[in-house]
Coordinates of N, CA and C in Angstrom, one line a residue:
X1 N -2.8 -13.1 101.2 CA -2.5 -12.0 100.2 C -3.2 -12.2 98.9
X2 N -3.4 -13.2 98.5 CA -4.1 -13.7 97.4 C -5.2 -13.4 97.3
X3 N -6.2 -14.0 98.7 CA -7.2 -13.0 98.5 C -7.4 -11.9 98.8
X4 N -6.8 -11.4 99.0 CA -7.1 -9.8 98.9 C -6.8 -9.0 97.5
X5 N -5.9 -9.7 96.7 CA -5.6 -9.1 95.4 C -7.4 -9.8 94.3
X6 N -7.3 -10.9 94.4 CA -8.6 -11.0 94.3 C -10.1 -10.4 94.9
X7 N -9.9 -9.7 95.8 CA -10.7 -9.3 96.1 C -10.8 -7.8 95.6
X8 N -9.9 -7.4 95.1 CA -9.6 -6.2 94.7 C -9.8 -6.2 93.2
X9 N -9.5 -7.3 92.7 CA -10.2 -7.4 91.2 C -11.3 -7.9 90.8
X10 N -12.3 -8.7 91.9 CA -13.7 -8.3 92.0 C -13.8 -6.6 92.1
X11 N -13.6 -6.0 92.8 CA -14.1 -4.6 93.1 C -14.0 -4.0 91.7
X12 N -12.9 -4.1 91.3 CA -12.3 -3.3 90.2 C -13.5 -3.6 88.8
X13 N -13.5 -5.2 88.7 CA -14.1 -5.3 87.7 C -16.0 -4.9 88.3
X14 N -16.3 -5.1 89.5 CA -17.7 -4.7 89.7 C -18.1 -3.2 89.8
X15 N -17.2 -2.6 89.9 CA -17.3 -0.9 89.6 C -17.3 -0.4 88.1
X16 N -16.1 -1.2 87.3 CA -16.1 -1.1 86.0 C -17.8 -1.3 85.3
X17 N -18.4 -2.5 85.8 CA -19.5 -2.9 85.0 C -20.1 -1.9 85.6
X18 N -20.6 -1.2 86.6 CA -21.3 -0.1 87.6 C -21.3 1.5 86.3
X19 N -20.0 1.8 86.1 CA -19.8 2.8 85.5 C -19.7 2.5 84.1
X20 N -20.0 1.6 83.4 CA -19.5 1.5 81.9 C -20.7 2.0 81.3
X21 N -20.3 2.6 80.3 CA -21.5 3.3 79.4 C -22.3 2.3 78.4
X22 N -21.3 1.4 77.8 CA -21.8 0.3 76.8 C -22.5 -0.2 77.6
X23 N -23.5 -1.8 76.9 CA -23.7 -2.5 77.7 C -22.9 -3.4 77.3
X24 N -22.1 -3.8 76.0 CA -21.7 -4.8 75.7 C -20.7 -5.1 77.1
X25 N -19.8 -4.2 77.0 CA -18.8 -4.2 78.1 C -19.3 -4.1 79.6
X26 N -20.0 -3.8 79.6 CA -20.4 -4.2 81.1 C -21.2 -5.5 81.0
X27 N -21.5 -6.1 80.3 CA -21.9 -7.9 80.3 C -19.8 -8.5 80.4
X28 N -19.3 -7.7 79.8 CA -18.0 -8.2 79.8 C -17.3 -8.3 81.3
X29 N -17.7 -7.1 81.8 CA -17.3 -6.7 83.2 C -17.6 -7.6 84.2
X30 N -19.0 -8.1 83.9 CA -19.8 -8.6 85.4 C -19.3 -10.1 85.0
X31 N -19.1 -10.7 83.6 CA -18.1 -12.3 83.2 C -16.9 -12.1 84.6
X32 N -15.8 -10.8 84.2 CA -14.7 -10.9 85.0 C -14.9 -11.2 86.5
X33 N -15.9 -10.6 86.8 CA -16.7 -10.5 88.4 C -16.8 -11.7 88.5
X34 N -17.7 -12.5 87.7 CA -17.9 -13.7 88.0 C -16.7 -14.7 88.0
X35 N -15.8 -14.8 87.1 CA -14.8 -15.6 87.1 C -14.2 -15.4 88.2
X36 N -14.0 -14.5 88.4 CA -12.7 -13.9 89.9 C -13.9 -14.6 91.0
X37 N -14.9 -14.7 90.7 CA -15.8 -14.8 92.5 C -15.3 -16.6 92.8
X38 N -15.7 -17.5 91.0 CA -15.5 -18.3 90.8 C -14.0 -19.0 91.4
X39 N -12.9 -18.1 91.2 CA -12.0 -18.8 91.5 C -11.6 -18.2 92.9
X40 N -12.1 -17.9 93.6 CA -12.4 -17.3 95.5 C -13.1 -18.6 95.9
X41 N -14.1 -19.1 95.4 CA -15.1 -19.9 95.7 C -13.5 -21.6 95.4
X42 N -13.1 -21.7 94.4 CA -12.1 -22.7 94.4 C -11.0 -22.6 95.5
X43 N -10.6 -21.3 95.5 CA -9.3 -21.7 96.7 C -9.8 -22.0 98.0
X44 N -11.1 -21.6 98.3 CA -11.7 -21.7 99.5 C -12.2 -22.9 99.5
X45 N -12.2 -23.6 98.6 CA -12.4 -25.6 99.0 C -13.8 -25.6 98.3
X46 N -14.6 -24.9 98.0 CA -16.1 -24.5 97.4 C -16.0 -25.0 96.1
X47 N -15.5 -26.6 95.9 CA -15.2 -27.1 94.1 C -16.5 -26.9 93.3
X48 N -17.1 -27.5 93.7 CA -18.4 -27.5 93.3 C -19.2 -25.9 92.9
X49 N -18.9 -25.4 93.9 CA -19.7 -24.2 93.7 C -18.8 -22.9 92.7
X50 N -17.5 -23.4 92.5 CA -16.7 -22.8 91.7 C -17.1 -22.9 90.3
X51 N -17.2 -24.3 90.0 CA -17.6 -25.0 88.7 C -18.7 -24.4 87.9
X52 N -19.6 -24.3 89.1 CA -21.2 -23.6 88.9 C -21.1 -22.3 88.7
X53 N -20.9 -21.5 89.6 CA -20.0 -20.3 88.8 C -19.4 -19.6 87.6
X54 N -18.7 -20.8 87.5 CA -17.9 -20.4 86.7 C -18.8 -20.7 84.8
X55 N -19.4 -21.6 85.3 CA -20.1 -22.3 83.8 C -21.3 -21.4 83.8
X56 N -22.2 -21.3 84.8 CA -23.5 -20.7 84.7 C -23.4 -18.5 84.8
X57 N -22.6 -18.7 85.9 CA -22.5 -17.2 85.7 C -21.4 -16.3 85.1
X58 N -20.4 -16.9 85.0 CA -19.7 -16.5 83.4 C -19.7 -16.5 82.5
X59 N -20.2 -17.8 82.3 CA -20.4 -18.5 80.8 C -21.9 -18.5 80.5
X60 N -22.6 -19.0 80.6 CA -24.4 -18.7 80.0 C -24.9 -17.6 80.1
X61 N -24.8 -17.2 81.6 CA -25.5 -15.6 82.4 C -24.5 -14.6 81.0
X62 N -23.6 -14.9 80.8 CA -22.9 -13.8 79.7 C -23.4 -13.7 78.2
X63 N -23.2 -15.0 77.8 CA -23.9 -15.4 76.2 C -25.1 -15.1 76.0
X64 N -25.9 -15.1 77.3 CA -27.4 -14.4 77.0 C -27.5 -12.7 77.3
X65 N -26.6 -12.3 77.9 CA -26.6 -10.8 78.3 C -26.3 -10.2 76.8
X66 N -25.0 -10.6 76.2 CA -24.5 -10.2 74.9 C -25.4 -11.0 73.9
X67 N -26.4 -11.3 73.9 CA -27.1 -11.8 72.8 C -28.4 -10.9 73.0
X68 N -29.0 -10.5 74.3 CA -30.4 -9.8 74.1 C -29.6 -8.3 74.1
X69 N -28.5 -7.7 74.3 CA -28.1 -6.8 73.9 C -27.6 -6.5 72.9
X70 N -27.4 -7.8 71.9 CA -27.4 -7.6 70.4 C -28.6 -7.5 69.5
X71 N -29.7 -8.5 70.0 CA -30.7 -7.9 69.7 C -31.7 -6.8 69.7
X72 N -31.3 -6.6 71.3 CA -32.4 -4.9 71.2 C -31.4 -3.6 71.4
X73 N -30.0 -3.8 70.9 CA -30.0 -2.7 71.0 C -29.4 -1.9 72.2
X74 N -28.4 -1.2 71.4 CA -27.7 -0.2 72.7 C -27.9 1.1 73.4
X75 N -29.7 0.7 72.7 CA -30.3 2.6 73.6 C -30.1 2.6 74.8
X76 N -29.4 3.7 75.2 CA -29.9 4.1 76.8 C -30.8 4.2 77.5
X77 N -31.1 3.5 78.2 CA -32.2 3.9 79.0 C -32.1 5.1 80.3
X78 N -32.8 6.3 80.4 CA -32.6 6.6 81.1 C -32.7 6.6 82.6
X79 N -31.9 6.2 83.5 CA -32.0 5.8 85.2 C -32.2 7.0 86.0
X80 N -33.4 6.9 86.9 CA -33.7 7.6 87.8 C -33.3 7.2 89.1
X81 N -32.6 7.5 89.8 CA -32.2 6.6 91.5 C -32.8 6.9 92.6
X82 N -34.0 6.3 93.7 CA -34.5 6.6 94.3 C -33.8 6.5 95.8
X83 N -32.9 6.5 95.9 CA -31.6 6.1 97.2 C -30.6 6.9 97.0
X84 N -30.9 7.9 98.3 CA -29.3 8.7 98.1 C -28.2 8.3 97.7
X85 N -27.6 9.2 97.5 CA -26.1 8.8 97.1 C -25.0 8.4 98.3
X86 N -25.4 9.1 99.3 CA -24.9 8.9 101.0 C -25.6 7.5 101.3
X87 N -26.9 7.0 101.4 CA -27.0 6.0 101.9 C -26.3 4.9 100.9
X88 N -25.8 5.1 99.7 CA -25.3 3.9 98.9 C -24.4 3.8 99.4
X89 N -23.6 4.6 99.7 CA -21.8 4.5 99.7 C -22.1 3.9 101.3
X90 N -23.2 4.2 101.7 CA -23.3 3.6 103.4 C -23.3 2.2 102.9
X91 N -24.2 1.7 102.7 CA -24.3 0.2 101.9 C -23.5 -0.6 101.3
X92 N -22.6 0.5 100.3 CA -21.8 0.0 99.8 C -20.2 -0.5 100.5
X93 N -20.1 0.3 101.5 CA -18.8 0.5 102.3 C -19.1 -1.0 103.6
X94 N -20.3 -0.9 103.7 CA -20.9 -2.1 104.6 C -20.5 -3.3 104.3
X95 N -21.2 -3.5 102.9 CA -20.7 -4.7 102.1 C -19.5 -5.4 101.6
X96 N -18.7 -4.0 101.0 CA -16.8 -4.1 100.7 C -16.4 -5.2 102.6
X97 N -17.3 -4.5 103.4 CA -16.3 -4.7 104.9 C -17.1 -6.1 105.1
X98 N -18.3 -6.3 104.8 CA -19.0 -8.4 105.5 C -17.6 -9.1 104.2
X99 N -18.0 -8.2 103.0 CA -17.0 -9.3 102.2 C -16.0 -9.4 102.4
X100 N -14.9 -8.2 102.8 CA -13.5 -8.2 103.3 C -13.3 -9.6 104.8
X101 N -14.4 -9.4 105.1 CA -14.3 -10.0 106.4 C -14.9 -12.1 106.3
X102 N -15.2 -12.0 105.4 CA -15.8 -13.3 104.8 C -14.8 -14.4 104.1
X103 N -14.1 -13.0 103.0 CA -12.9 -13.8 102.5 C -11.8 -14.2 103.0
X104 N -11.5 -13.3 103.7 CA -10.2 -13.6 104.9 C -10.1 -15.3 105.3
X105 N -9.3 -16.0 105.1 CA -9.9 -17.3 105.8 C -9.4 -17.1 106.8
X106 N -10.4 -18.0 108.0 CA -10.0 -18.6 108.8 C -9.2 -19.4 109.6
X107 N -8.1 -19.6 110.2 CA -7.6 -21.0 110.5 C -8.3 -22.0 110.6
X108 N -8.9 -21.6 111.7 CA -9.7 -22.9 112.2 C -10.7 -23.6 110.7
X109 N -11.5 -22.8 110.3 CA -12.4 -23.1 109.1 C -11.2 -24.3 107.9
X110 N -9.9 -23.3 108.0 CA -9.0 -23.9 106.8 C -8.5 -25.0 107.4
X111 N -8.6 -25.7 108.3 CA -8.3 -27.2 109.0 C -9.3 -27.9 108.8
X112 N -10.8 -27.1 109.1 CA -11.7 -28.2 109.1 C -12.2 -28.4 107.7
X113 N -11.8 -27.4 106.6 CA -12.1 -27.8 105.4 C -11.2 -28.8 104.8
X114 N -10.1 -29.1 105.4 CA -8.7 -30.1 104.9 C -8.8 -31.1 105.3
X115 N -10.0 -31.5 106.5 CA -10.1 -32.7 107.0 C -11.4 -33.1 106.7
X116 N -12.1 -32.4 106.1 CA -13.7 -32.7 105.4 C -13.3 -33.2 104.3
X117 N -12.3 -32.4 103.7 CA -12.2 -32.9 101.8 C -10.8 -33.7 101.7
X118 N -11.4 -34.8 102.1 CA -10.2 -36.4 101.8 C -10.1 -36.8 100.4
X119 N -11.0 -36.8 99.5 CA -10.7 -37.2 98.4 C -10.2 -36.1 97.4
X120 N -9.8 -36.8 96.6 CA -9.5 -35.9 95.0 C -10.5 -34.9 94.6
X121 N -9.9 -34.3 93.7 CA -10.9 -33.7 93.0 C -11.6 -34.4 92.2
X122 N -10.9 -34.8 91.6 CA -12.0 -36.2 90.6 C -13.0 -36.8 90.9
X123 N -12.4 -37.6 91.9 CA -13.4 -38.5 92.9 C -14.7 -37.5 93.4
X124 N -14.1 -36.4 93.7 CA -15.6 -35.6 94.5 C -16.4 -35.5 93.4
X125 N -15.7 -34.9 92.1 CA -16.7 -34.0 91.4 C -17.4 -35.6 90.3
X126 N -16.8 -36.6 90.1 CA -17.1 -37.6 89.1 C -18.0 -38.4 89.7
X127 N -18.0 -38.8 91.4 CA -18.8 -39.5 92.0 C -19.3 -39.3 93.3
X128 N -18.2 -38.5 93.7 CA -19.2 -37.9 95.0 C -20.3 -36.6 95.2
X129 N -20.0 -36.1 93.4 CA -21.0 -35.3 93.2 C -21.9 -35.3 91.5
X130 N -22.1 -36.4 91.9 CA -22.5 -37.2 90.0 C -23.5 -36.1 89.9
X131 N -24.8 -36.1 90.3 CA -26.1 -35.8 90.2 C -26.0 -33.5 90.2
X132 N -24.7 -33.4 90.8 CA -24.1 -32.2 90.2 C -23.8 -31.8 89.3
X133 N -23.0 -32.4 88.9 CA -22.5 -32.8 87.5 C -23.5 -32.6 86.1
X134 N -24.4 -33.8 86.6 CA -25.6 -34.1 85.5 C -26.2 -32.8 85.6
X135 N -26.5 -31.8 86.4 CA -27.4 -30.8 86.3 C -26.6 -30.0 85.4
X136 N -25.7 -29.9 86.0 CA -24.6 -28.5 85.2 C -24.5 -28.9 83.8
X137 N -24.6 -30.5 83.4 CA -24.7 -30.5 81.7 C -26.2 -30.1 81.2
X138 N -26.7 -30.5 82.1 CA -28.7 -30.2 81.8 C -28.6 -28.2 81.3
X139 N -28.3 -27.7 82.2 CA -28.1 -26.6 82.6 C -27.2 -25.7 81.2
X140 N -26.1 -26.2 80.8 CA -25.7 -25.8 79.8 C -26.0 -26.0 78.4
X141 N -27.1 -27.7 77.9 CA -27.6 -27.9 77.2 C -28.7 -26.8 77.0
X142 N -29.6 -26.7 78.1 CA -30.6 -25.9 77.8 C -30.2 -24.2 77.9
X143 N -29.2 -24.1 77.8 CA -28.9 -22.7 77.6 C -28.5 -22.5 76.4
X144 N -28.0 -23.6 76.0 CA -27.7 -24.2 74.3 C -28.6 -24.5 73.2
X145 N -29.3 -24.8 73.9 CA -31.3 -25.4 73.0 C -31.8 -23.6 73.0
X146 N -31.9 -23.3 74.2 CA -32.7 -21.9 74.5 C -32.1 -20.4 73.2
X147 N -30.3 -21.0 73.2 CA -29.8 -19.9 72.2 C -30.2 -20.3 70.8
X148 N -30.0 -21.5 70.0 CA -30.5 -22.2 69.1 C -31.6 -21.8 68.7
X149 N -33.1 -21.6 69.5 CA -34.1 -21.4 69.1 C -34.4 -20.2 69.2
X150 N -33.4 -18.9 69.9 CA -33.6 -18.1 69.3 C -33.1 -17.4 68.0
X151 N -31.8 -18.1 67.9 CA -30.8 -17.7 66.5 C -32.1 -18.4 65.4
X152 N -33.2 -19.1 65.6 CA -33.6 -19.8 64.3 C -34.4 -18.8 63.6
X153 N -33.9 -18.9 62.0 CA -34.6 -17.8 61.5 C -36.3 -18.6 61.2
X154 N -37.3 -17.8 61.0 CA -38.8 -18.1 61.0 C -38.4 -18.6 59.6
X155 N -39.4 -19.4 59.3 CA -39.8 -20.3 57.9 C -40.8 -19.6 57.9
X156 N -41.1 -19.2 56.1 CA -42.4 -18.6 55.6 C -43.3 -19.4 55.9
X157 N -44.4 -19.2 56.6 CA -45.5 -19.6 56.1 C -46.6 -20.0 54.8
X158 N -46.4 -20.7 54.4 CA -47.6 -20.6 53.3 C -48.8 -20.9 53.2
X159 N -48.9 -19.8 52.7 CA -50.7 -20.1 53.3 C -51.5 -20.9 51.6
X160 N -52.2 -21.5 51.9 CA -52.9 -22.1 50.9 C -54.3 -21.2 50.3
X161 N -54.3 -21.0 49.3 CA -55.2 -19.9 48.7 C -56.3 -21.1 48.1
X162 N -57.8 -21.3 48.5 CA -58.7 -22.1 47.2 C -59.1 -21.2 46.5
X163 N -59.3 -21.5 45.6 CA -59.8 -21.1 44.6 C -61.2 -21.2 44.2
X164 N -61.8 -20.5 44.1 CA -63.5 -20.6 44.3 C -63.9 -21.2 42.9
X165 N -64.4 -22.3 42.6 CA -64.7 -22.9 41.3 C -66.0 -21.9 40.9
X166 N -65.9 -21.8 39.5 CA -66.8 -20.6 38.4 C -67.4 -21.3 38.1

């Protein structure tokens, strides 16, 4: 039942971002998308890929959506769609059903993920997944350096003028 209420607030928040007229809010929308996928990816034994998730596509993927739409601006662009409207909702209704059908767990799967993952969480994520770890800080540093240099305001240049001796 859980996931399915999660799975329903992916939808909710992935349609929201679909239809939102801002963009600020639809960078807001597709955060919620991401956290909710994030914590699908945790109940389902996916620690690791929860983490990543959660840090990279809610947290960075966001700070830089709302930072290049602070700086350029909330003009509309106007969208042309070259894909019926019938073939989307075909697509679309495809996809709601591989995902409905993906999240569902399994029994069998939910045994053999109970008997794969013996240790702690700690233990997995501190040393059975060090070099994970280390990327995800790489990863958020340089999303941290990358915002930094663009927040830096430019230093005047000065230019050096000679003076032509008379």
């Amino acid at each position: 039942m859980l996931y399915i209420i999660i799975l329903v607030g992916v939808l909710i928040c992935a349609f929201q971002a679909i239809i939102s007229k801002r963009l600020l809010v639809t960078a807001l929308w597709l955060a919620g998308t991401s956290a909710l996928v994030a914590l699908t990816f945790y109940l389902l034994g996916a620690y690791q890929l929860a983490v990543i998730e959660l840090s990279v596509g809610a947290g960075l993927v966001t700070v830089l959506f709302v930072f290049a739409i602070n700086i350029a601006g909330e003009t509309p662009i106007p969208v042309t769609t070259i894909i019926p409207r019938a073939l989307a909702w075909i697509f679309v209704i495809l996809m709601l059903g591989l995902i409905g059908w993906k999240i569902i767990p399994d029994p069998i799967l939910a045994t053999a993920l109970v008997k794969s993952v013996d240790a702690g969480f700690q233990q997995t994520v501190w040393f059975g997944r060090q070099l994970d770890s280390y990327l995800q800080i790489m990863i958020i540093f340089a999303g941290v350096l990358s915002m930094l240099g663009l927040l830096k305001e430019e230093q005047p240049t000065e230019m050096l003028v000679v003076e032509e001796e008379k």
